[in-house]
Every structure is written in C-alpha cells, then in structure tokens.
Amino acid sequence: MKKIKTRDRILDTSLALFNCVGEPNVTTLLISDELEISPGNLYYHFKSKGDIVEELFGRFEAEMLDLLAVPEDADISLDQNGFFLHLMFETVARYRFLYQDLVNVLSRYDRLQARFKRLLKKKTAAFRVICESFRRQGMLEIDEEELESLCEQLTLTACYWSSFDTLSHLEDRESVDPGRGVYQMMHLVLPYLAPGEQDEVRLMSRDYL
C-alpha cells in the first residue's frame, strides 16, 4: 500500500476538522495533535493555518472549475442536469467549511475573495448554458429577464444551501445530504418547463428526498 505523504495527511485531516467543528475553531496545534505529529513538523509543510486553507481552496477551485465547464453547444437532458447538480453539491459538501461560514472565511483570507467571486460567475454562466439548452430543445419557456433572475437564484441557492442544510442538524455536521439541494434546484426550474418535462422532474425528484 502506498504511504500517504505527510503534506497530504495534513490537508486531509485539516479538511475533516474544518468541516466537523468549523474552520475558526481549528488551530494548527489541534491539527498536529490529531495527526500525532509535532507542531514543528506541520510548520515545515505549512507556515500557517491560512496556507492550509488556501491549499484546500485550490483543490476545491480546481474541482469546481472542471465541473462548471459545461459545453455551450450540447443538448443537455434533465437526467444530465440532475447528475451535474448532484456532483456540484457533493463537491460543496466535501469543502463545506467554506460555505458554512462563507463571509467570515473570505474576510479573513482576502486573497480568496476574487477567486470565489470568479466561481460564482462561472456557476451563473453554467446554469445559463443549461437553461439555454433546455430552451433551445423546446423543454423550457422563459423570457430573457426571467432567465437572468432564475440563474441568479440558482447561484444563490447553490451558494447558501450548505449553510441552510446545516441548520437542520447542528449537532451532527457530518450529516450531509446533497440530494435535498438537488431537489430544491430542480424545483426552481420546474415552473418554466413544458408539462412533459415537469412530470419527468417530479418523478426524478423522488430519488433526491
């Protein structure tokens, strides 16, 4: 079995702790204790907790940018959209510490602000590409003003769903269900879909509850 490098162990353990108790409540001493390594060993790899946060954000950013690269000329099906949303919420769940205290995290790590704003714009653009595909295929009827508002609402829900979902089980932050987020996102689009597609979404939604 391949031995996991200390640097990767630090990142994995930090991520688990950040997600479990919240990033502000985790110190480098707690991380080194959890890993059973000396603070000096941790410092050899990361000079501060901020360096760990930035490295984890880089991982999250790479995964999300890859996911959000939706082909503009593709005929996207409702099933594919559901799969896309599920992957997106699974990625958010893996790095949920970023979203559960988003404003405070970004205010303390200001170098991440522009990068996160770029992700928000990419999300809105991806949702628009998907909706445009639905409209082009005759599956969705919506005017330009409503489409812009819908894409912003989808971005808003995707951004803050993790915080909202956590409120229902504060005693167990590990209890995460991406399916409920997918359900909410699909139902935001539902009123604009053609009757046949609305029925399909209602059937699909049962799998996410």
PDB file of C-alpha atoms in Angstrom:
ATOM      1  CA  MET A   1       0.000   0.000   0.000  1.00  0.00           C
ATOM      2  CA  LYS A   2       1.295   3.426  -0.995  1.00  0.00           C
ATOM      3  CA  LYS A   3       2.143   5.591   2.014  1.00  0.00           C
ATOM      4  CA  ILE A   4       0.292   8.903   2.158  1.00  0.00           C
ATOM      5  CA  LYS A   5       2.645  11.873   2.257  1.00  0.00           C
ATOM      6  CA  THR A   6       2.645  13.964   5.425  1.00  0.00           C
ATOM      7  CA  ARG A   7       1.588  17.035   3.461  1.00  0.00           C
ATOM      8  CA  ASP A   8      -1.497  15.247   2.113  1.00  0.00           C
ATOM      9  CA  ARG A   9      -2.300  13.859   5.566  1.00  0.00           C
ATOM     10  CA  ILE A  10      -2.201  17.390   6.963  1.00  0.00           C
ATOM     11  CA  LEU A  11      -4.576  18.617   4.270  1.00  0.00           C
ATOM     12  CA  ASP A  12      -6.993  15.698   4.645  1.00  0.00           C
ATOM     13  CA  THR A  13      -7.052  15.966   8.445  1.00  0.00           C
ATOM     14  CA  SER A  14      -7.446  19.741   8.356  1.00  0.00           C
ATOM     15  CA  LEU A  15     -10.348  19.442   5.925  1.00  0.00           C
ATOM     16  CA  ALA A  16     -12.085  16.904   8.159  1.00  0.00           C
ATOM     17  CA  LEU A  17     -11.626  19.120  11.223  1.00  0.00           C
ATOM     18  CA  PHE A  18     -12.730  22.282   9.414  1.00  0.00           C
ATOM     19  CA  ASN A  19     -15.876  20.535   8.205  1.00  0.00           C
ATOM     20  CA  CYS A  20     -16.623  18.985  11.584  1.00  0.00           C
ATOM     21  CA  VAL A  21     -16.157  21.862  14.031  1.00  0.00           C
ATOM     22  CA  GLY A  22     -15.755  24.894  11.777  1.00  0.00           C
ATOM     23  CA  GLU A  23     -12.551  26.424  10.458  1.00  0.00           C
ATOM     24  CA  PRO A  24     -12.363  29.238  13.080  1.00  0.00           C
ATOM     25  CA  ASN A  25     -12.360  26.635  15.865  1.00  0.00           C
ATOM     26  CA  VAL A  26      -9.380  24.706  14.488  1.00  0.00           C
ATOM     27  CA  THR A  27      -5.790  25.634  15.348  1.00  0.00           C
ATOM     28  CA  THR A  28      -2.546  24.295  13.936  1.00  0.00           C
ATOM     29  CA  LEU A  29      -1.926  22.735  17.367  1.00  0.00           C
ATOM     30  CA  LEU A  30      -5.207  20.832  17.135  1.00  0.00           C
ATOM     31  CA  ILE A  31      -4.271  19.632  13.652  1.00  0.00           C
ATOM     32  CA  SER A  32      -0.835  18.427  14.767  1.00  0.00           C
ATOM     33  CA  ASP A  33      -2.371  16.687  17.809  1.00  0.00           C
ATOM     34  CA  GLU A  34      -4.915  14.946  15.596  1.00  0.00           C
ATOM     35  CA  LEU A  35      -2.123  13.761  13.300  1.00  0.00           C
ATOM     36  CA  GLU A  36       0.155  12.894  16.230  1.00  0.00           C
ATOM     37  CA  ILE A  37       2.985  14.924  14.753  1.00  0.00           C
ATOM     38  CA  SER A  38       4.934  17.813  16.249  1.00  0.00           C
ATOM     39  CA  PRO A  39       3.905  21.418  15.511  1.00  0.00           C
ATOM     40  CA  GLY A  40       7.359  21.852  14.001  1.00  0.00           C
ATOM     41  CA  ASN A  41       6.691  19.045  11.530  1.00  0.00           C
ATOM     42  CA  LEU A  42       3.441  20.708  10.494  1.00  0.00           C
ATOM     43  CA  TYR A  43       5.203  24.076  10.213  1.00  0.00           C
ATOM     44  CA  TYR A  44       7.757  22.509   7.877  1.00  0.00           C
ATOM     45  CA  HIS A  45       4.935  21.905   5.380  1.00  0.00           C
ATOM     46  CA  PHE A  46       2.640  24.879   6.125  1.00  0.00           C
ATOM     47  CA  LYS A  47       3.738  28.102   7.765  1.00  0.00           C
ATOM     48  CA  SER A  48       0.226  28.947   8.979  1.00  0.00           C
ATOM     49  CA  LYS A  49      -3.374  27.751   9.033  1.00  0.00           C
ATOM     50  CA  GLY A  50      -4.025  30.260   6.272  1.00  0.00           C
ATOM     51  CA  ASP A  51      -1.663  28.360   3.991  1.00  0.00           C
ATOM     52  CA  ILE A  52      -3.667  25.186   4.638  1.00  0.00           C
ATOM     53  CA  VAL A  53      -6.952  26.957   3.893  1.00  0.00           C
ATOM     54  CA  GLU A  54      -5.569  28.345   0.635  1.00  0.00           C
ATOM     55  CA  GLU A  55      -4.282  24.938  -0.462  1.00  0.00           C
ATOM     56  CA  LEU A  56      -7.660  23.343   0.266  1.00  0.00           C
ATOM     57  CA  PHE A  57      -9.406  26.153  -1.588  1.00  0.00           C
ATOM     58  CA  GLY A  58      -7.149  25.461  -4.559  1.00  0.00           C
ATOM     59  CA  ARG A  59      -8.290  21.839  -4.586  1.00  0.00           C
ATOM     60  CA  PHE A  60     -11.933  22.908  -4.353  1.00  0.00           C
ATOM     61  CA  GLU A  61     -11.481  25.532  -7.054  1.00  0.00           C
ATOM     62  CA  ALA A  62      -9.923  23.053  -9.492  1.00  0.00           C
ATOM     63  CA  GLU A  63     -12.730  20.531  -8.981  1.00  0.00           C
ATOM     64  CA  MET A  64     -15.431  23.164  -9.349  1.00  0.00           C
ATOM     65  CA  LEU A  65     -13.948  24.819 -12.448  1.00  0.00           C
ATOM     66  CA  ASP A  66     -13.701  21.427 -14.141  1.00  0.00           C
ATOM     67  CA  LEU A  67     -17.340  20.686 -13.297  1.00  0.00           C
ATOM     68  CA  LEU A  68     -18.615  24.101 -14.418  1.00  0.00           C
ATOM     69  CA  ALA A  69     -17.090  23.826 -17.899  1.00  0.00           C
ATOM     70  CA  VAL A  70     -20.475  22.984 -19.464  1.00  0.00           C
ATOM     71  CA  PRO A  71     -20.314  22.743 -23.301  1.00  0.00           C
ATOM     72  CA  GLU A  72     -22.380  25.568 -24.806  1.00  0.00           C
ATOM     73  CA  ASP A  73     -23.480  23.569 -27.861  1.00  0.00           C
ATOM     74  CA  ALA A  74     -24.584  20.423 -26.001  1.00  0.00           C
ATOM     75  CA  ASP A  75     -28.194  19.212 -25.865  1.00  0.00           C
ATOM     76  CA  ILE A  76     -28.438  18.666 -22.129  1.00  0.00           C
ATOM     77  CA  SER A  77     -31.080  16.295 -20.766  1.00  0.00           C
ATOM     78  CA  LEU A  78     -32.894  16.568 -17.444  1.00  0.00           C
ATOM     79  CA  ASP A  79     -31.027  13.465 -16.262  1.00  0.00           C
ATOM     80  CA  GLN A  80     -27.700  15.057 -17.122  1.00  0.00           C
ATOM     81  CA  ASN A  81     -28.721  18.228 -15.304  1.00  0.00           C
ATOM     82  CA  GLY A  82     -29.643  16.197 -12.219  1.00  0.00           C
ATOM     83  CA  PHE A  83     -26.266  14.439 -12.337  1.00  0.00           C
ATOM     84  CA  PHE A  84     -24.481  17.793 -12.755  1.00  0.00           C
ATOM     85  CA  LEU A  85     -26.283  19.256  -9.736  1.00  0.00           C
ATOM     86  CA  HIS A  86     -25.519  16.181  -7.641  1.00  0.00           C
ATOM     87  CA  LEU A  87     -21.807  16.379  -8.460  1.00  0.00           C
ATOM     88  CA  MET A  88     -21.817  20.083  -7.645  1.00  0.00           C
ATOM     89  CA  PHE A  89     -23.423  19.563  -4.227  1.00  0.00           C
ATOM     90  CA  GLU A  90     -21.100  16.638  -3.488  1.00  0.00           C
ATOM     91  CA  THR A  91     -18.129  18.934  -4.185  1.00  0.00           C
ATOM     92  CA  VAL A  92     -19.606  21.632  -1.931  1.00  0.00           C
ATOM     93  CA  ALA A  93     -20.180  19.004   0.769  1.00  0.00           C
ATOM     94  CA  ARG A  94     -16.528  17.914   0.637  1.00  0.00           C
ATOM     95  CA  TYR A  95     -15.426  21.512   1.266  1.00  0.00           C
ATOM     96  CA  ARG A  96     -18.473  22.654   3.217  1.00  0.00           C
ATOM     97  CA  PHE A  97     -16.423  24.586   5.786  1.00  0.00           C
ATOM     98  CA  LEU A  98     -16.008  27.273   3.120  1.00  0.00           C
ATOM     99  CA  TYR A  99     -19.757  27.684   2.739  1.00  0.00           C
ATOM    100  CA  GLN A 100     -20.887  27.298   6.342  1.00  0.00           C
ATOM    101  CA  ASP A 101     -19.086  30.491   7.371  1.00  0.00           C
ATOM    102  CA  LEU A 102     -18.522  31.990   3.948  1.00  0.00           C
ATOM    103  CA  VAL A 103     -18.440  35.724   4.699  1.00  0.00           C
ATOM    104  CA  ASN A 104     -16.103  35.337   7.672  1.00  0.00           C
ATOM    105  CA  VAL A 105     -13.779  32.930   5.855  1.00  0.00           C
ATOM    106  CA  LEU A 106     -13.455  35.263   2.866  1.00  0.00           C
ATOM    107  CA  SER A 107     -12.996  38.329   5.065  1.00  0.00           C
ATOM    108  CA  ARG A 108     -10.092  36.667   6.902  1.00  0.00           C
ATOM    109  CA  TYR A 109      -8.493  35.240   3.765  1.00  0.00           C
ATOM    110  CA  ASP A 110      -8.881  38.152   1.389  1.00  0.00           C
ATOM    111  CA  ARG A 111      -6.720  36.554  -1.297  1.00  0.00           C
ATOM    112  CA  LEU A 112      -9.559  34.058  -1.851  1.00  0.00           C
ATOM    113  CA  GLN A 113     -12.234  36.693  -2.441  1.00  0.00           C
ATOM    114  CA  ALA A 114     -11.604  37.337  -6.142  1.00  0.00           C
ATOM    115  CA  ARG A 115     -11.234  33.609  -6.819  1.00  0.00           C
ATOM    116  CA  PHE A 116     -14.536  32.801  -5.114  1.00  0.00           C
ATOM    117  CA  LYS A 117     -16.312  35.597  -6.998  1.00  0.00           C
ATOM    118  CA  ARG A 118     -14.994  34.092 -10.204  1.00  0.00           C
ATOM    119  CA  LEU A 119     -16.522  30.752  -9.221  1.00  0.00           C
ATOM    120  CA  LEU A 120     -19.877  32.440  -8.591  1.00  0.00           C
ATOM    121  CA  LYS A 121     -19.806  33.941 -12.090  1.00  0.00           C
ATOM    122  CA  LYS A 122     -18.859  30.555 -13.540  1.00  0.00           C
ATOM    123  CA  LYS A 123     -21.809  28.945 -11.733  1.00  0.00           C
ATOM    124  CA  THR A 124     -24.245  31.518 -13.077  1.00  0.00           C
ATOM    125  CA  ALA A 125     -22.822  31.049 -16.577  1.00  0.00           C
ATOM    126  CA  ALA A 126     -23.136  27.251 -16.309  1.00  0.00           C
ATOM    127  CA  PHE A 127     -26.755  27.490 -15.201  1.00  0.00           C
ATOM    128  CA  ARG A 128     -27.475  29.807 -18.109  1.00  0.00           C
ATOM    129  CA  VAL A 129     -25.897  27.388 -20.593  1.00  0.00           C
ATOM    130  CA  ILE A 130     -28.058  24.575 -19.213  1.00  0.00           C
ATOM    131  CA  CYS A 131     -31.239  26.656 -19.323  1.00  0.00           C
ATOM    132  CA  GLU A 132     -30.420  27.873 -22.832  1.00  0.00           C
ATOM    133  CA  SER A 133     -30.017  24.253 -23.884  1.00  0.00           C
ATOM    134  CA  PHE A 134     -33.412  23.405 -22.402  1.00  0.00           C
ATOM    135  CA  ARG A 135     -34.970  26.393 -24.191  1.00  0.00           C
ATOM    136  CA  ARG A 136     -33.335  25.505 -27.499  1.00  0.00           C
ATOM    137  CA  GLN A 137     -34.763  21.980 -27.248  1.00  0.00           C
ATOM    138  CA  GLY A 138     -38.260  23.303 -26.531  1.00  0.00           C
ATOM    139  CA  MET A 139     -38.196  21.989 -22.965  1.00  0.00           C
ATOM    140  CA  LEU A 140     -38.257  25.366 -21.241  1.00  0.00           C
ATOM    141  CA  GLU A 141     -40.240  28.542 -21.887  1.00  0.00           C
ATOM    142  CA  ILE A 142     -38.843  31.684 -20.261  1.00  0.00           C
ATOM    143  CA  ASP A 143     -38.144  35.254 -21.308  1.00  0.00           C
ATOM    144  CA  GLU A 144     -34.746  36.902 -21.026  1.00  0.00           C
ATOM    145  CA  GLU A 145     -35.473  38.858 -17.830  1.00  0.00           C
ATOM    146  CA  GLU A 146     -36.852  35.799 -16.056  1.00  0.00           C
ATOM    147  CA  LEU A 147     -33.922  33.704 -17.246  1.00  0.00           C
ATOM    148  CA  GLU A 148     -31.433  36.129 -15.764  1.00  0.00           C
ATOM    149  CA  SER A 149     -33.303  36.150 -12.455  1.00  0.00           C
ATOM    150  CA  LEU A 150     -33.603  32.346 -12.429  1.00  0.00           C
ATOM    151  CA  CYS A 151     -29.857  31.859 -12.998  1.00  0.00           C
ATOM    152  CA  GLU A 152     -29.081  34.260 -10.160  1.00  0.00           C
ATOM    153  CA  GLN A 153     -31.493  32.393  -7.892  1.00  0.00           C
ATOM    154  CA  LEU A 154     -29.890  29.072  -8.813  1.00  0.00           C
ATOM    155  CA  THR A 155     -26.468  30.535  -7.977  1.00  0.00           C
ATOM    156  CA  LEU A 156     -27.768  31.882  -4.672  1.00  0.00           C
ATOM    157  CA  THR A 157     -29.290  28.532  -3.702  1.00  0.00           C
ATOM    158  CA  ALA A 158     -26.160  26.626  -4.698  1.00  0.00           C
ATOM    159  CA  CYS A 159     -24.038  29.019  -2.634  1.00  0.00           C
ATOM    160  CA  TYR A 160     -26.043  29.081   0.580  1.00  0.00           C
ATOM    161  CA  TRP A 161     -27.771  25.712   0.626  1.00  0.00           C
ATOM    162  CA  SER A 162     -24.994  24.126   2.698  1.00  0.00           C
ATOM    163  CA  SER A 163     -25.464  26.686   5.484  1.00  0.00           C
ATOM    164  CA  PHE A 164     -29.233  26.273   5.405  1.00  0.00           C
ATOM    165  CA  ASP A 165     -28.983  22.485   5.408  1.00  0.00           C
ATOM    166  CA  THR A 166     -26.568  22.524   8.361  1.00  0.00           C
ATOM    167  CA  LEU A 167     -29.138  24.380  10.493  1.00  0.00           C
ATOM    168  CA  SER A 168     -31.318  21.268  10.491  1.00  0.00           C
ATOM    169  CA  HIS A 169     -28.610  19.124  12.114  1.00  0.00           C
ATOM    170  CA  LEU A 170     -26.214  21.380  14.005  1.00  0.00           C
ATOM    171  CA  GLU A 171     -25.489  18.542  16.402  1.00  0.00           C
ATOM    172  CA  ASP A 172     -24.021  16.468  13.568  1.00  0.00           C
ATOM    173  CA  ARG A 173     -22.190  18.478  10.922  1.00  0.00           C
ATOM    174  CA  GLU A 174     -21.134  15.276   9.207  1.00  0.00           C
ATOM    175  CA  SER A 175     -24.764  14.577   8.279  1.00  0.00           C
ATOM    176  CA  VAL A 176     -24.904  15.979   4.765  1.00  0.00           C
ATOM    177  CA  ASP A 177     -27.473  15.118   2.095  1.00  0.00           C
ATOM    178  CA  PRO A 178     -26.659  16.587  -1.338  1.00  0.00           C
ATOM    179  CA  GLY A 179     -29.951  15.187  -2.633  1.00  0.00           C
ATOM    180  CA  ARG A 180     -32.064  17.764  -0.850  1.00  0.00           C
ATOM    181  CA  GLY A 181     -30.114  20.554  -2.504  1.00  0.00           C
ATOM    182  CA  VAL A 182     -30.577  18.940  -5.920  1.00  0.00           C
ATOM    183  CA  TYR A 183     -34.314  18.698  -5.232  1.00  0.00           C
ATOM    184  CA  GLN A 184     -34.572  22.413  -4.443  1.00  0.00           C
ATOM    185  CA  MET A 185     -32.579  23.404  -7.517  1.00  0.00           C
ATOM    186  CA  MET A 186     -34.656  21.274  -9.856  1.00  0.00           C
ATOM    187  CA  HIS A 187     -37.877  22.726  -8.466  1.00  0.00           C
ATOM    188  CA  LEU A 188     -36.687  26.271  -9.087  1.00  0.00           C
ATOM    189  CA  VAL A 189     -36.631  25.450 -12.810  1.00  0.00           C
ATOM    190  CA  LEU A 190     -39.792  23.335 -12.810  1.00  0.00           C
ATOM    191  CA  PRO A 191     -42.378  26.156 -13.302  1.00  0.00           C
ATOM    192  CA  TYR A 192     -40.739  27.131 -16.602  1.00  0.00           C
ATOM    193  CA  LEU A 193     -40.610  23.615 -18.030  1.00  0.00           C
ATOM    194  CA  ALA A 194     -43.057  22.149 -20.523  1.00  0.00           C
ATOM    195  CA  PRO A 195     -45.728  19.843 -18.975  1.00  0.00           C
ATOM    196  CA  GLY A 196     -43.967  16.631 -20.027  1.00  0.00           C
ATOM    197  CA  GLU A 197     -40.657  17.784 -18.555  1.00  0.00           C
ATOM    198  CA  GLN A 198     -42.399  18.899 -15.351  1.00  0.00           C
ATOM    199  CA  ASP A 199     -43.728  15.367 -14.881  1.00  0.00           C
ATOM    200  CA  GLU A 200     -40.249  13.964 -15.504  1.00  0.00           C
ATOM    201  CA  VAL A 201     -38.693  16.297 -12.921  1.00  0.00           C
ATOM    202  CA  ARG A 202     -41.328  15.318 -10.342  1.00  0.00           C
ATOM    203  CA  LEU A 203     -40.500  11.651 -10.907  1.00  0.00           C
ATOM    204  CA  MET A 204     -36.755  12.311 -10.731  1.00  0.00           C
ATOM    205  CA  SER A 205     -37.179  14.381  -7.573  1.00  0.00           C
ATOM    206  CA  ARG A 206     -38.386  11.389  -5.618  1.00  0.00           C
ATOM    207  CA  ASP A 207     -34.870   9.963  -5.789  1.00  0.00           C
ATOM    208  CA  TYR A 208     -33.446  13.033  -4.055  1.00  0.00           C
ATOM    209  CA  LEU A 209     -35.691  13.093  -0.996  1.00  0.00           C
TER     210      LEU A 209
END
